[in-house]
XYZ file of C-alpha atoms in Angstrom:
122
model
C 0.000 0.000 0.000
C 2.819 2.406 0.900
C 4.500 1.695 -2.444
C 1.347 2.578 -4.368
C 0.891 5.841 -2.474
C 4.544 6.886 -2.846
C 4.516 5.943 -6.554
C 1.430 8.061 -7.140
C 3.007 10.984 -5.258
C 6.219 10.824 -7.295
C 4.204 10.609 -10.508
C 2.181 13.686 -9.531
C 5.315 15.697 -8.679
C 6.916 14.729 -12.003
C 3.843 15.886 -13.940
C 3.790 19.204 -12.063
C 7.465 19.823 -12.849
C 7.072 18.992 -16.530
C 4.112 21.363 -16.766
C 6.288 24.167 -15.402
C 9.208 23.483 -17.733
C 9.560 24.524 -21.323
C 11.483 22.987 -24.157
C 10.991 24.709 -27.524
C 13.169 23.706 -30.455
C 13.764 26.305 -33.131
C 16.247 26.466 -35.981
C 18.574 29.409 -35.399
C 19.953 30.956 -38.594
C 23.694 31.441 -38.910
C 26.147 29.033 -37.295
C 25.840 25.314 -37.979
C 22.723 23.500 -39.132
C 22.007 21.794 -35.802
C 18.715 22.518 -34.077
C 19.139 24.739 -31.046
C 16.473 25.120 -28.403
C 15.126 28.650 -28.212
C 14.392 28.184 -24.508
C 15.140 25.347 -22.139
C 14.881 24.603 -18.458
C 12.418 25.245 -15.679
C 10.520 28.542 -15.673
C 10.666 29.374 -11.957
C 11.610 32.986 -11.363
C 11.137 32.599 -7.593
C 13.986 30.083 -7.438
C 16.029 31.440 -10.354
C 16.106 35.120 -9.350
C 19.462 36.036 -10.882
C 19.950 36.622 -14.605
C 22.683 37.650 -17.014
C 23.220 38.029 -20.756
C 26.251 37.092 -22.792
C 27.854 34.421 -24.947
C 28.431 30.941 -23.526
C 31.896 29.401 -23.837
C 32.991 25.927 -22.818
C 35.261 25.490 -19.821
C 35.058 26.885 -16.343
C 37.672 28.395 -14.078
C 41.052 26.660 -13.754
C 40.161 25.994 -10.099
C 37.326 23.746 -11.306
C 34.407 26.040 -10.528
C 31.823 26.067 -13.301
C 31.716 23.949 -16.445
C 31.005 26.897 -18.742
C 31.438 30.637 -18.675
C 29.244 33.488 -19.799
C 31.291 36.164 -21.530
C 29.747 39.569 -20.845
C 30.681 43.103 -21.924
C 33.080 44.920 -19.627
C 36.032 42.571 -19.529
C 37.109 39.423 -17.744
C 35.928 40.562 -14.302
C 32.334 40.542 -15.650
C 32.507 36.841 -16.619
C 29.948 34.591 -14.931
C 30.909 30.950 -14.394
C 28.070 28.529 -15.008
C 26.944 25.111 -13.909
C 23.595 23.390 -14.463
C 21.924 20.081 -13.744
C 18.738 21.272 -15.475
C 19.941 22.524 -18.868
C 22.545 21.065 -21.250
C 24.610 24.219 -21.665
C 26.816 22.602 -24.333
C 23.952 23.144 -26.813
C 24.399 26.912 -26.404
C 28.175 27.279 -26.802
C 28.855 30.278 -29.040
C 25.273 31.560 -28.746
C 24.171 34.862 -27.225
C 21.797 33.961 -24.393
C 20.043 35.192 -21.280
C 20.414 32.771 -18.370
C 18.382 32.625 -15.170
C 19.697 30.856 -12.119
C 20.748 30.905 -8.516
C 24.045 32.397 -7.376
C 26.288 30.077 -5.365
C 29.133 31.165 -3.130
C 32.542 30.678 -4.687
C 36.104 30.573 -3.432
C 37.799 31.383 -6.751
C 35.456 33.239 -9.132
C 33.448 36.429 -8.817
C 30.130 34.931 -9.907
C 29.116 31.262 -9.947
C 25.606 30.718 -11.284
C 23.590 27.482 -11.254
C 21.516 27.901 -14.430
C 17.903 26.737 -14.393
C 16.581 28.398 -17.550
C 18.107 29.631 -20.835
C 16.756 31.889 -23.592
C 18.558 32.329 -26.923
C 18.706 36.011 -27.882
C 18.347 37.017 -31.505
């Protein structure tokens, strides 16, 4: 009986999360011919309060913080280091995007952002 109830509860939570997430695929002109998602992730601006715009590059800080970086105008000290368990950021390398996420404390970089939602800017 407990297994049935917990299974139903997990199923309900999964459906609620998928209803709140978005995953649109759009062909972006320029660049390669691969499909790039226009938006991806979980639309939850209460959790993902922080946002930034820039171009995503592969590779984080040499200390190991972040898997990607967001290159922003104003020089290297404006770079945001990114990580995400929600969005595959490798699909957006070289693209100008707006990311929404939650700032984490960092020992080595100025801004470490856990990305929950991405929008490709045109």
